[in-house]
Amino acid sequence: MAIGSKVESTDLTSEALQAAAERARNYLRELANRSVHPQESALASLANFQEPFPEQPSNPVEVLRMLDEFGSPATVATAGGRYFGFVIGGALPASLAAGWLASSWAQNAVLRIMSPVVAEIEEVVIRWICDVLKLPPGCEGGIVTCATTANFAALAAARHALLARAAWNVADDGMFGAPPIDVVVGEEVHASILKALNLAGFGRKRVRVVPSDGQGRMRADKLPKLTNNTIVCIQAGNVNTGSFDPAEEICARARECGAWVHVDGAFGLWAAASPKYSHLVRGFELADSWATDAHKWPNVNYDCGIVLVRDALPLRAAMTISAAYLEPGQRREPAHHAPESSRRARAVELWAALKSLGRTGLSDLIERTCAYAQRFAAELREAGYEVLNDVVINQVLVSFGPAERTQDVIRRVQEDGTCWCGGTVWQGKTAMRISVSSWATTEADVEQSLAAILRIAGEVCA
Ligand SMILES: Cc1ncc(COP(=O)(O)O)c(C=O)c1O
């Protein structure tokens, strides 16, 4: 087979897309009837991919057949309604389908001249997100791969701004010999911030750690002295408990002396979209930069993170790329707001998700998943198990007694395949984490999952 003439390649593309659509539809239709974690036989079949690099071309439809036959059964059913591990959303229909269309556009979202449509859509979604997250309307930002990259980009902007105040141009002169910057984090800081601090040249251990309370909230009364060369990293939504740092108090302290406040709000910031939960994000709008994910609670397909800054200049100064052949236009350029240069059109899926949900749909998604988390907590408590956190949003931590017993329940729940929950250790106590983050989760999914967890816990604890 030769991929030669234009007619042939158009036919091939159309056939391949048709096959992909059919296979994807079947995959999603059958998701509810399979084990959430792939079975051993499916994992064993992955060996079929271990072949030498093919000497000859293959028909795209045949390539898809192999991918579906051996790949689909070995996926984790995170697109379904009974996956409660980590903080993983599904993919909303509009987002998934827009991704297919955007893939066929094959745009490079680096500069407006390469993709006017993606550059335009990035501008729109950044404005929408500032609106729905109740952040200052003049904020700028970039669309990146994940919250870790967003944290990194924000910290690079903070570094640029703080060092510029000390007449140091970090973009030109780097970090060696630069005036010192103090970094303050909470005791329950997410590992993502530590990785971002490492990437930005601060070092993950050169931080001052503020004690947290029993829910993982930074103790504002324990903040050290802040100055105008301090970066304070606070959190909206602890990955274990879902708790929020006291932003109002911390930002007020930071503003008195010109310290920079960065918010890691990977999922928690989206509580702002619900009138019922928006009180939790009060004060976070006073910060200087924010990182969040659309691939978590808003259910945009992977990968999609967002960095936002109050002042666009330091972010642009830190992220701008220039070369004679990369002349920027007059308007906002996507790549000048993100670490990546060549990049896929991920803003399209984000736009489609937000457009399809609207304000009420997003609020409903947040409130529905929080209500399901409350139901998990209430029924587990009622059955005599200890819920370790105040269930403020969509995260539940449950202990089934001693560490080994809790680990045993987690292992058996995962093996059972009705649903999937992970484990953690929360302030010294082993727990099962239940994170309700998917648009696809229904009341029936919650009931089926609770029945499986309670049956297994009953057997283990008998
Ligand atoms: C609070 C917080 N920050 C950062 C991250 C990292 O997100 P990502 O994997 O998208 O980089 C997570 C992931 O769960 C998180 O909960």
CSV table of C-alpha atoms and ligand atoms in Angstrom, one decimal:
chain,number,residue,atom,x,y,z
A,1,MET,CA,0.0,0.0,0.0
A,2,ALA,CA,1.4,3.4,-0.9
A,3,ILE,CA,0.2,6.6,0.7
A,4,GLY,CA,0.5,8.5,-2.6
A,5,SER,CA,-2.0,10.6,-4.4
A,6,LYS,CA,-4.3,13.1,-2.7
A,7,VAL,CA,-7.4,11.1,-3.6
A,8,GLU,CA,-6.0,8.0,-2.0
A,9,SER,CA,-4.9,9.8,1.1
A,10,THR,CA,-8.3,11.5,1.5
A,11,ASP,CA,-10.0,8.1,1.2
A,12,LEU,CA,-7.6,6.5,3.6
A,13,THR,CA,-8.3,9.3,6.2
A,14,SER,CA,-12.0,9.0,5.8
A,15,GLU,CA,-11.9,5.3,6.2
A,16,ALA,CA,-9.7,5.5,9.2
A,17,LEU,CA,-11.9,8.1,10.9
A,18,GLN,CA,-14.9,6.0,10.3
A,19,ALA,CA,-13.3,3.0,11.9
A,20,ALA,CA,-12.1,5.1,14.8
A,21,ALA,CA,-15.6,6.5,15.4
A,22,GLU,CA,-17.1,3.0,15.4
A,23,ARG,CA,-14.5,1.6,17.6
A,24,ALA,CA,-14.6,4.5,20.0
A,25,ARG,CA,-18.4,4.3,20.2
A,26,ASN,CA,-18.3,0.6,21.0
A,27,TYR,CA,-15.6,1.1,23.6
A,28,LEU,CA,-17.6,3.8,25.5
A,29,ARG,CA,-20.8,1.7,25.2
A,30,GLU,CA,-19.2,-1.3,26.8
A,31,LEU,CA,-17.4,0.5,29.5
A,32,ALA,CA,-20.1,0.1,32.1
A,33,ASN,CA,-20.0,-3.7,31.8
A,34,ARG,CA,-16.3,-4.2,32.3
A,35,SER,CA,-14.0,-4.3,35.2
A,36,VAL,CA,-12.8,-0.8,36.0
A,37,HIS,CA,-9.2,-2.0,36.2
A,38,PRO,CA,-8.1,-4.2,33.2
A,39,GLN,CA,-8.1,-7.9,33.8
A,40,GLU,CA,-4.9,-10.0,33.8
A,41,SER,CA,-5.7,-11.5,30.4
A,42,ALA,CA,-6.0,-8.0,28.9
A,43,LEU,CA,-2.7,-7.0,30.4
A,44,ALA,CA,-1.1,-10.2,29.1
A,45,SER,CA,-2.3,-9.3,25.6
A,46,LEU,CA,-0.2,-6.1,25.7
A,47,ALA,CA,2.7,-8.4,24.7
A,48,ASN,CA,1.3,-8.2,21.2
A,49,PHE,CA,2.7,-4.7,20.9
A,50,GLN,CA,6.2,-6.0,21.5
A,51,GLU,CA,7.1,-6.5,17.9
A,52,PRO,CA,10.2,-5.3,16.0
A,53,PHE,CA,9.8,-2.0,14.1
A,54,PRO,CA,7.7,-3.0,11.1
A,55,GLU,CA,9.6,-3.1,7.8
A,56,GLN,CA,6.5,-2.4,5.7
A,57,PRO,CA,3.6,0.2,6.0
A,58,SER,CA,0.3,-0.9,7.4
A,59,ASN,CA,-3.2,0.2,6.4
A,60,PRO,CA,-4.5,2.8,9.0
A,61,VAL,CA,-7.7,0.7,9.5
A,62,GLU,CA,-5.5,-2.3,10.4
A,63,VAL,CA,-3.4,-0.2,12.7
A,64,LEU,CA,-6.6,0.9,14.5
A,65,ARG,CA,-7.9,-2.7,14.7
A,66,MET,CA,-4.7,-3.7,16.5
A,67,LEU,CA,-4.9,-0.7,18.9
A,68,ASP,CA,-8.5,-1.4,19.7
A,69,GLU,CA,-8.2,-5.2,20.0
A,70,PHE,CA,-5.2,-5.2,22.3
A,71,GLY,CA,-5.2,-1.6,23.7
A,72,SER,CA,-8.8,-0.9,24.6
A,73,PRO,CA,-9.2,-3.9,27.1
A,74,ALA,CA,-6.0,-2.8,28.8
A,75,THR,CA,-7.2,0.7,29.5
A,76,VAL,CA,-8.3,1.8,32.9
A,77,ALA,CA,-12.0,2.7,32.7
A,78,THR,CA,-11.4,6.3,33.7
A,79,ALA,CA,-13.9,7.5,31.1
A,80,GLY,CA,-16.6,5.5,33.0
A,81,GLY,CA,-18.6,6.5,36.1
A,82,ARG,CA,-17.0,4.3,38.7
A,83,TYR,CA,-13.4,5.4,38.8
A,84,PHE,CA,-12.6,7.3,42.0
A,85,GLY,CA,-8.8,7.2,42.0
A,86,PHE,CA,-6.4,10.2,42.2
A,87,VAL,CA,-8.4,13.2,40.9
A,88,ILE,CA,-9.5,12.1,37.4
A,89,GLY,CA,-12.3,13.5,35.4
A,90,GLY,CA,-13.8,11.9,32.3
A,91,ALA,CA,-14.1,13.5,29.0
A,92,LEU,CA,-17.4,15.5,28.3
A,93,PRO,CA,-19.0,14.6,25.0
A,94,ALA,CA,-18.4,18.0,23.5
A,95,SER,CA,-14.8,18.0,24.6
A,96,LEU,CA,-14.1,14.6,23.3
A,97,ALA,CA,-15.7,15.3,19.9
A,98,ALA,CA,-14.1,18.7,19.6
A,99,GLY,CA,-10.8,17.0,20.2
A,100,TRP,CA,-11.5,14.7,17.2
A,101,LEU,CA,-12.3,17.7,15.0
A,102,ALA,CA,-9.2,19.7,16.3
A,103,SER,CA,-7.0,16.6,15.6
A,104,SER,CA,-8.2,16.7,12.0
A,105,TRP,CA,-7.2,20.4,11.8
A,106,ALA,CA,-3.7,19.4,12.9
A,107,GLN,CA,-2.9,22.9,14.1
A,108,ASN,CA,0.2,24.0,15.8
A,109,ALA,CA,-0.9,26.4,18.5
A,110,VAL,CA,2.4,28.2,18.9
A,111,LEU,CA,1.7,31.5,17.1
A,112,ARG,CA,-1.4,33.2,15.8
A,113,ILE,CA,0.0,33.1,12.3
A,114,MET,CA,0.1,29.3,12.5
A,115,SER,CA,-3.4,29.0,13.9
A,116,PRO,CA,-5.6,32.0,14.2
A,117,VAL,CA,-8.5,30.0,15.4
A,118,VAL,CA,-6.6,28.4,18.3
A,119,ALA,CA,-5.1,31.8,19.3
A,120,GLU,CA,-8.6,33.3,19.3
A,121,ILE,CA,-10.1,30.4,21.3
A,122,GLU,CA,-7.3,30.6,23.9
A,123,GLU,CA,-8.1,34.3,24.5
A,124,VAL,CA,-11.8,33.5,25.0
A,125,VAL,CA,-11.3,30.6,27.4
A,126,ILE,CA,-8.9,32.5,29.5
A,127,ARG,CA,-11.4,35.2,29.9
A,128,TRP,CA,-14.2,32.7,30.7
A,129,ILE,CA,-12.1,30.9,33.2
A,130,CYS,CA,-11.2,34.2,35.0
A,131,ASP,CA,-14.9,34.9,35.1
A,132,VAL,CA,-16.1,31.6,36.4
A,133,LEU,CA,-13.2,31.2,38.9
A,134,LYS,CA,-13.9,34.8,40.1
A,135,LEU,CA,-10.4,36.0,39.4
A,136,PRO,CA,-9.6,39.6,38.4
A,137,PRO,CA,-10.9,40.2,34.8
A,138,GLY,CA,-7.6,41.6,33.6
A,139,CYS,CA,-5.6,38.4,34.3
A,140,GLU,CA,-3.6,36.8,31.6
A,141,GLY,CA,-2.5,33.2,31.2
A,142,GLY,CA,-1.6,30.3,29.2
A,143,ILE,CA,-2.9,26.8,28.3
A,144,VAL,CA,-0.4,24.2,29.3
A,145,THR,CA,-0.3,20.4,29.7
A,146,CYS,CA,-1.1,20.1,33.4
A,147,ALA,CA,-1.1,21.7,36.8
A,148,THR,CA,2.5,20.9,37.4
A,149,THR,CA,3.5,22.8,34.3
A,150,ALA,CA,1.1,25.6,35.3
A,151,ASN,CA,2.7,25.7,38.7
A,152,PHE,CA,6.2,25.9,37.1
A,153,ALA,CA,5.1,28.7,34.7
A,154,ALA,CA,3.6,30.7,37.5
A,155,LEU,CA,6.7,30.3,39.7
A,156,ALA,CA,8.9,31.3,36.8
A,157,ALA,CA,6.8,34.5,36.4
A,158,ALA,CA,7.1,35.1,40.2
A,159,ARG,CA,10.8,34.6,40.1
A,160,HIS,CA,11.1,37.1,37.2
A,161,ALA,CA,9.0,39.7,39.0
A,162,LEU,CA,10.7,39.5,42.3
A,163,LEU,CA,14.2,39.5,40.9
A,164,ALA,CA,13.3,42.4,38.6
A,165,ARG,CA,12.5,44.4,41.7
A,166,ALA,CA,16.1,43.8,42.8
A,167,ALA,CA,17.3,44.9,39.4
A,168,TRP,CA,18.2,41.4,38.3
A,169,ASN,CA,17.1,40.1,34.9
A,170,VAL,CA,16.8,36.3,35.5
A,171,ALA,CA,16.0,35.6,31.9
A,172,ASP,CA,19.4,36.9,30.9
A,173,ASP,CA,21.5,36.3,34.0
A,174,GLY,CA,20.0,33.1,35.4
A,175,MET,CA,19.8,32.1,39.1
A,176,PHE,CA,23.5,31.7,39.9
A,177,GLY,CA,24.5,34.8,42.0
A,178,ALA,CA,20.9,36.1,41.9
A,179,PRO,CA,19.5,37.9,45.0
A,180,PRO,CA,17.9,35.3,47.3
A,181,ILE,CA,14.1,34.6,47.2
A,182,ASP,CA,12.3,33.0,50.1
A,183,VAL,CA,9.8,30.4,49.3
A,184,VAL,CA,7.1,29.5,51.8
A,185,VAL,CA,4.8,26.4,51.5
A,186,GLY,CA,2.4,24.6,53.8
A,187,GLU,CA,3.1,21.3,55.4
A,188,GLU,CA,0.6,19.6,53.1
A,189,VAL,CA,1.9,21.2,49.9
A,190,HIS,CA,1.3,19.0,46.8
A,191,ALA,CA,4.3,17.2,45.4
A,192,SER,CA,3.6,19.1,42.1
A,193,ILE,CA,4.7,22.4,43.7
A,194,LEU,CA,7.9,20.8,44.9
A,195,LYS,CA,8.6,19.5,41.4
A,196,ALA,CA,7.8,23.0,40.0
A,197,LEU,CA,10.2,24.6,42.6
A,198,ASN,CA,12.9,22.2,41.5
A,199,LEU,CA,12.4,23.0,37.8
A,200,ALA,CA,12.3,26.7,38.5
A,201,GLY,CA,15.7,26.5,40.2
A,202,PHE,CA,14.5,27.1,43.8
A,203,GLY,CA,15.2,23.6,45.0
A,204,ARG,CA,12.4,21.6,46.7
A,205,LYS,CA,14.1,21.6,50.1
A,206,ARG,CA,15.1,25.3,50.2
A,207,VAL,CA,11.6,26.2,51.5
A,208,ARG,CA,10.1,27.4,54.7
A,209,VAL,CA,7.4,25.0,55.8
A,210,VAL,CA,4.4,26.3,57.7
A,211,PRO,CA,2.5,23.8,59.9
A,212,SER,CA,-0.9,22.7,58.7
A,213,ASP,CA,-4.0,21.8,60.8
A,214,GLY,CA,-5.8,18.5,60.9
A,215,GLN,CA,-7.5,19.1,57.5
A,216,GLY,CA,-4.2,20.1,55.8
A,217,ARG,CA,-4.9,23.9,55.8
A,218,MET,CA,-1.9,26.1,56.2
A,219,ARG,CA,-1.9,27.8,59.7
A,220,ALA,CA,-2.0,31.5,58.9
A,221,ASP,CA,-1.0,32.2,62.5
A,222,LYS,CA,2.3,30.3,61.9
A,223,LEU,CA,3.4,32.2,58.8
A,224,PRO,CA,7.0,33.5,59.0
A,225,LYS,CA,7.9,37.1,58.3
A,226,LEU,CA,7.2,37.9,54.7
A,227,THR,CA,9.0,40.4,52.6
A,228,ASN,CA,8.9,41.7,49.0
A,229,ASN,CA,11.2,38.8,48.0
A,230,THR,CA,9.0,36.1,49.3
A,231,ILE,CA,6.8,33.7,47.3
A,232,VAL,CA,4.1,32.0,49.3
A,233,CYS,CA,2.5,28.9,47.8
A,234,ILE,CA,-1.0,28.3,49.0
A,235,GLN,CA,-3.5,25.6,48.0
A,236,ALA,CA,-7.1,25.5,46.9
A,237,GLY,CA,-8.2,21.9,47.4
A,238,ASN,CA,-5.9,19.5,49.2
A,239,VAL,CA,-5.5,16.3,47.1
A,240,ASN,CA,-6.4,14.2,50.1
A,241,THR,CA,-9.0,16.2,52.1
A,242,GLY,CA,-10.1,18.8,49.6
A,243,SER,CA,-9.5,21.5,52.2
A,244,PHE,CA,-8.6,25.1,51.3
A,245,ASP,CA,-5.9,27.3,52.8
A,246,PRO,CA,-7.1,30.5,54.6
A,247,ALA,CA,-6.4,32.7,51.5
A,248,GLU,CA,-7.9,35.9,52.8
A,249,GLU,CA,-5.6,36.1,55.8
A,250,ILE,CA,-2.5,34.9,54.0
A,251,CYS,CA,-3.0,37.3,51.0
A,252,ALA,CA,-3.6,40.2,53.3
A,253,ARG,CA,-0.3,39.5,55.1
A,254,ALA,CA,1.5,39.2,51.8
A,255,ARG,CA,0.0,42.4,50.4
A,256,GLU,CA,1.3,44.4,53.4
A,257,CYS,CA,4.9,43.7,52.3
A,258,GLY,CA,4.7,42.9,48.6
A,259,ALA,CA,5.2,39.2,48.8
A,260,TRP,CA,4.0,37.1,45.8
A,261,VAL,CA,1.2,34.6,46.5
A,262,HIS,CA,0.8,31.6,44.2
A,263,VAL,CA,-2.2,29.3,44.3
A,264,ASP,CA,-2.1,25.7,43.4
A,265,GLY,CA,-5.7,25.2,42.7
A,266,ALA,CA,-5.5,22.1,40.5
A,267,PHE,CA,-9.1,21.1,41.1
A,268,GLY,CA,-10.3,23.0,44.2
A,269,LEU,CA,-10.5,26.4,42.4
A,270,TRP,CA,-13.4,25.1,40.4
A,271,ALA,CA,-15.5,25.2,43.5
A,272,ALA,CA,-15.9,28.9,42.6
A,273,ALA,CA,-18.3,27.8,39.8
A,274,SER,CA,-20.9,26.7,42.3
A,275,PRO,CA,-22.9,29.2,44.3
A,276,LYS,CA,-23.1,26.6,47.1
A,277,TYR,CA,-19.3,26.1,47.3
A,278,SER,CA,-17.9,29.4,46.1
A,279,HIS,CA,-17.4,30.6,49.7
A,280,LEU,CA,-14.5,28.1,49.9
A,281,VAL,CA,-12.4,30.1,47.4
A,282,ARG,CA,-13.0,33.4,49.1
A,283,GLY,CA,-9.7,35.4,49.2
A,284,PHE,CA,-7.9,33.3,46.5
A,285,GLU,CA,-8.6,36.1,44.0
A,286,LEU,CA,-6.2,38.3,46.0
A,287,ALA,CA,-3.2,36.2,44.9
A,288,ASP,CA,-0.8,37.0,42.1
A,289,SER,CA,-0.8,33.7,40.2
A,290,TRP,CA,-2.9,30.6,39.9
A,291,ALA,CA,-2.5,27.1,38.5
A,292,THR,CA,-5.4,24.8,37.7
A,293,ASP,CA,-6.4,21.8,35.6
A,294,ALA,CA,-9.3,21.5,33.2
A,295,HIS,CA,-8.6,17.7,32.9
A,296,LYS,CA,-9.7,17.2,36.5
A,297,TRP,CA,-13.1,18.6,37.7
A,298,PRO,CA,-14.2,20.3,34.5
A,299,ASN,CA,-13.8,16.9,32.6
A,300,VAL,CA,-11.9,18.1,29.7
A,301,ASN,CA,-9.9,15.3,28.1
A,302,TYR,CA,-6.2,15.0,28.8
A,303,ASP,CA,-4.1,17.0,28.8
A,304,CYS,CA,-5.2,20.5,29.8
A,305,GLY,CA,-3.8,22.8,32.5
A,306,ILE,CA,-4.1,26.5,32.9
A,307,VAL,CA,-1.7,29.1,34.3
A,308,LEU,CA,-3.1,32.5,35.2
A,309,VAL,CA,-1.3,35.7,36.4
A,310,ARG,CA,-2.6,39.0,37.7
A,311,ASP,CA,0.2,40.8,35.8
A,312,ALA,CA,0.9,39.5,32.3
A,313,LEU,CA,4.4,41.1,32.0
A,314,PRO,CA,6.5,38.7,34.2
A,315,LEU,CA,4.8,35.6,32.7
A,316,ARG,CA,5.5,36.9,29.2
A,317,ALA,CA,9.1,37.9,30.1
A,318,ALA,CA,9.7,34.4,31.4
A,319,MET,CA,8.0,32.5,28.5
A,320,THR,CA,8.7,34.6,25.4
A,321,ILE,CA,10.6,32.9,22.6
A,322,SER,CA,12.1,35.0,19.8
A,323,ALA,CA,13.9,34.2,16.6
A,324,ALA,CA,13.9,36.0,13.2
A,325,TYR,CA,11.5,33.4,11.7
A,326,LEU,CA,9.1,33.5,14.8
A,327,GLU,CA,8.0,37.1,14.5
A,328,PRO,CA,5.1,37.7,16.9
A,329,GLY,CA,2.0,39.5,15.6
A,330,GLN,CA,0.2,42.5,17.2
A,331,ARG,CA,-2.1,40.4,19.4
A,332,ARG,CA,-1.6,37.8,22.2
A,333,GLU,CA,0.6,34.9,21.1
A,334,PRO,CA,-0.1,31.5,22.8
A,335,ALA,CA,3.5,30.4,23.1
A,336,HIS,CA,4.5,33.6,25.0
A,337,HIS,CA,2.4,32.5,27.9
A,338,ALA,CA,3.5,28.9,28.3
A,339,PRO,CA,6.7,26.8,28.6
A,340,GLU,CA,5.8,24.8,25.5
A,341,SER,CA,6.4,26.2,22.0
A,342,SER,CA,4.9,23.8,19.4
A,343,ARG,CA,1.8,22.4,21.0
A,344,ARG,CA,-1.5,20.9,20.1
A,345,ALA,CA,-4.8,22.8,20.1
A,346,ARG,CA,-5.8,21.8,23.6
A,347,ALA,CA,-7.8,25.0,24.1
A,348,VAL,CA,-10.3,23.8,21.7
A,349,GLU,CA,-11.5,20.9,23.9
A,350,LEU,CA,-11.5,23.3,26.9
A,351,TRP,CA,-13.6,25.8,25.0
A,352,ALA,CA,-16.0,23.0,23.9
A,353,ALA,CA,-16.4,21.7,27.4
A,354,LEU,CA,-17.1,25.1,28.9
A,355,LYS,CA,-19.4,26.1,26.0
A,356,SER,CA,-21.4,22.8,26.3
A,357,LEU,CA,-21.7,23.1,30.1
A,358,GLY,CA,-22.3,26.8,30.5
A,359,ARG,CA,-22.4,28.4,33.9
A,360,THR,CA,-25.3,26.2,35.2
A,361,GLY,CA,-23.9,23.0,33.8
A,362,LEU,CA,-20.5,23.5,35.4
A,363,SER,CA,-22.1,24.4,38.7
A,364,ASP,CA,-24.3,21.3,38.5
A,365,LEU,CA,-21.2,19.1,37.8
A,366,ILE,CA,-19.4,20.5,40.9
A,367,GLU,CA,-22.4,20.2,43.1
A,368,ARG,CA,-23.4,16.7,41.9
A,369,THR,CA,-20.0,15.2,42.4
A,370,CYS,CA,-19.8,16.9,45.9
A,371,ALA,CA,-23.2,15.4,46.8
A,372,TYR,CA,-22.0,11.9,45.7
A,373,ALA,CA,-18.9,12.4,47.9
A,374,GLN,CA,-21.2,13.2,50.8
A,375,ARG,CA,-23.2,10.1,50.1
A,376,PHE,CA,-20.1,7.9,50.2
A,377,ALA,CA,-19.0,9.5,53.4
A,378,ALA,CA,-22.4,9.2,55.1
A,379,GLU,CA,-22.9,5.5,54.2
A,380,LEU,CA,-19.4,4.5,55.2
A,381,ARG,CA,-19.7,6.3,58.5
A,382,GLU,CA,-23.1,4.7,59.1
A,383,ALA,CA,-21.5,1.3,58.5
A,384,GLY,CA,-19.1,2.1,61.3
A,385,TYR,CA,-16.0,3.1,59.3
A,386,GLU,CA,-14.0,6.2,60.1
A,387,VAL,CA,-14.1,9.1,57.7
A,388,LEU,CA,-10.9,11.0,58.4
A,389,ASN,CA,-11.7,14.4,56.7
A,390,ASP,CA,-14.4,17.0,56.7
A,391,VAL,CA,-15.9,16.3,53.3
A,392,VAL,CA,-15.9,19.9,52.1
A,393,ILE,CA,-15.9,19.1,48.4
A,394,ASN,CA,-15.5,15.9,46.4
A,395,GLN,CA,-12.8,14.1,48.4
A,396,VAL,CA,-13.4,11.4,51.0
A,397,LEU,CA,-10.8,9.6,53.1
A,398,VAL,CA,-11.9,6.5,54.9
A,399,SER,CA,-10.1,4.2,57.3
A,400,PHE,CA,-11.1,0.6,57.9
A,401,GLY,CA,-9.0,0.3,61.0
A,402,PRO,CA,-5.4,-0.7,61.2
A,403,ALA,CA,-3.2,0.1,58.2
A,404,GLU,CA,-2.9,-3.5,56.9
A,405,ARG,CA,-6.7,-3.9,57.1
A,406,THR,CA,-7.3,-0.7,55.1
A,407,GLN,CA,-4.7,-1.7,52.6
A,408,ASP,CA,-6.4,-5.1,52.3
A,409,VAL,CA,-9.8,-3.5,51.6
A,410,ILE,CA,-8.2,-1.2,48.9
A,411,ARG,CA,-6.5,-4.1,47.2
A,412,ARG,CA,-9.6,-6.2,47.2
A,413,VAL,CA,-11.8,-3.3,45.9
A,414,GLN,CA,-9.3,-2.8,43.1
A,415,GLU,CA,-9.3,-6.5,42.2
A,416,ASP,CA,-13.1,-6.7,42.4
A,417,GLY,CA,-13.3,-4.3,39.5
A,418,THR,CA,-16.7,-2.7,40.3
A,419,CYS,CA,-15.0,0.6,41.1
A,420,TRP,CA,-11.5,1.8,41.6
A,421,CYS,CA,-10.2,3.7,44.7
A,422,GLY,CA,-6.6,4.4,45.6
A,423,GLY,CA,-4.8,4.6,48.9
A,424,THR,CA,-3.0,7.3,50.9
A,425,VAL,CA,-1.5,8.0,54.3
A,426,TRP,CA,-3.2,11.0,55.9
A,427,GLN,CA,-1.3,12.5,58.8
A,428,GLY,CA,0.0,9.1,59.8
A,429,LYS,CA,-3.2,7.1,59.1
A,430,THR,CA,-3.6,4.8,56.1
A,431,ALA,CA,-6.8,5.6,54.2
A,432,MET,CA,-8.7,4.8,51.1
A,433,ARG,CA,-9.2,7.9,48.9
A,434,ILE,CA,-12.5,8.4,47.1
A,435,SER,CA,-12.4,11.3,44.6
A,436,VAL,CA,-15.7,11.9,42.8
A,437,SER,CA,-14.6,13.9,39.8
A,438,SER,CA,-16.3,12.5,36.7
A,439,TRP,CA,-19.3,13.9,34.8
A,440,ALA,CA,-20.1,10.3,34.0
A,441,THR,CA,-20.8,9.2,37.6
A,442,THR,CA,-24.5,8.6,38.3
A,443,GLU,CA,-26.4,7.8,41.4
A,444,ALA,CA,-26.5,4.2,40.3
A,445,ASP,CA,-22.7,4.1,40.0
A,446,VAL,CA,-22.4,5.4,43.5
A,447,GLU,CA,-24.8,2.8,44.8
A,448,GLN,CA,-23.1,0.0,43.0
A,449,SER,CA,-19.7,1.1,44.2
A,450,LEU,CA,-20.8,1.6,47.8
A,451,ALA,CA,-22.3,-1.9,47.8
A,452,ALA,CA,-19.0,-3.4,46.5
A,453,ILE,CA,-16.9,-1.4,49.1
A,454,LEU,CA,-19.2,-2.3,52.0
A,455,ARG,CA,-19.4,-6.0,51.0
A,456,ILE,CA,-15.6,-6.2,50.8
A,457,ALA,CA,-14.9,-4.2,53.9
A,458,GLY,CA,-17.4,-6.4,55.8
A,459,GLU,CA,-15.6,-9.5,54.7
A,460,VAL,CA,-12.1,-8.1,55.5
A,461,CYS,CA,-13.2,-6.7,58.9
A,462,ALA,CA,-15.3,-9.8,59.9
B,1,LIG,C1,-3.5,20.1,44.5
B,1,LIG,C2,-2.8,19.5,43.3
B,1,LIG,N1,-1.8,20.1,42.6
B,1,LIG,C3,-1.2,19.6,41.6
B,1,LIG,C4,-1.6,18.4,41.0
B,1,LIG,C5,-0.9,17.9,39.8
B,1,LIG,O1,-1.7,17.9,38.7
B,1,LIG,P1,-1.1,17.4,37.3
B,1,LIG,O2,-0.9,15.9,37.4
B,1,LIG,O3,-2.2,17.8,36.3
B,1,LIG,O4,0.2,18.1,37.1
B,1,LIG,C6,-2.6,17.7,41.7
B,1,LIG,C7,-3.0,16.4,41.2
B,1,LIG,O5,-3.9,15.8,41.7
B,1,LIG,C8,-3.3,18.3,42.8
B,1,LIG,O6,-4.3,17.7,43.4
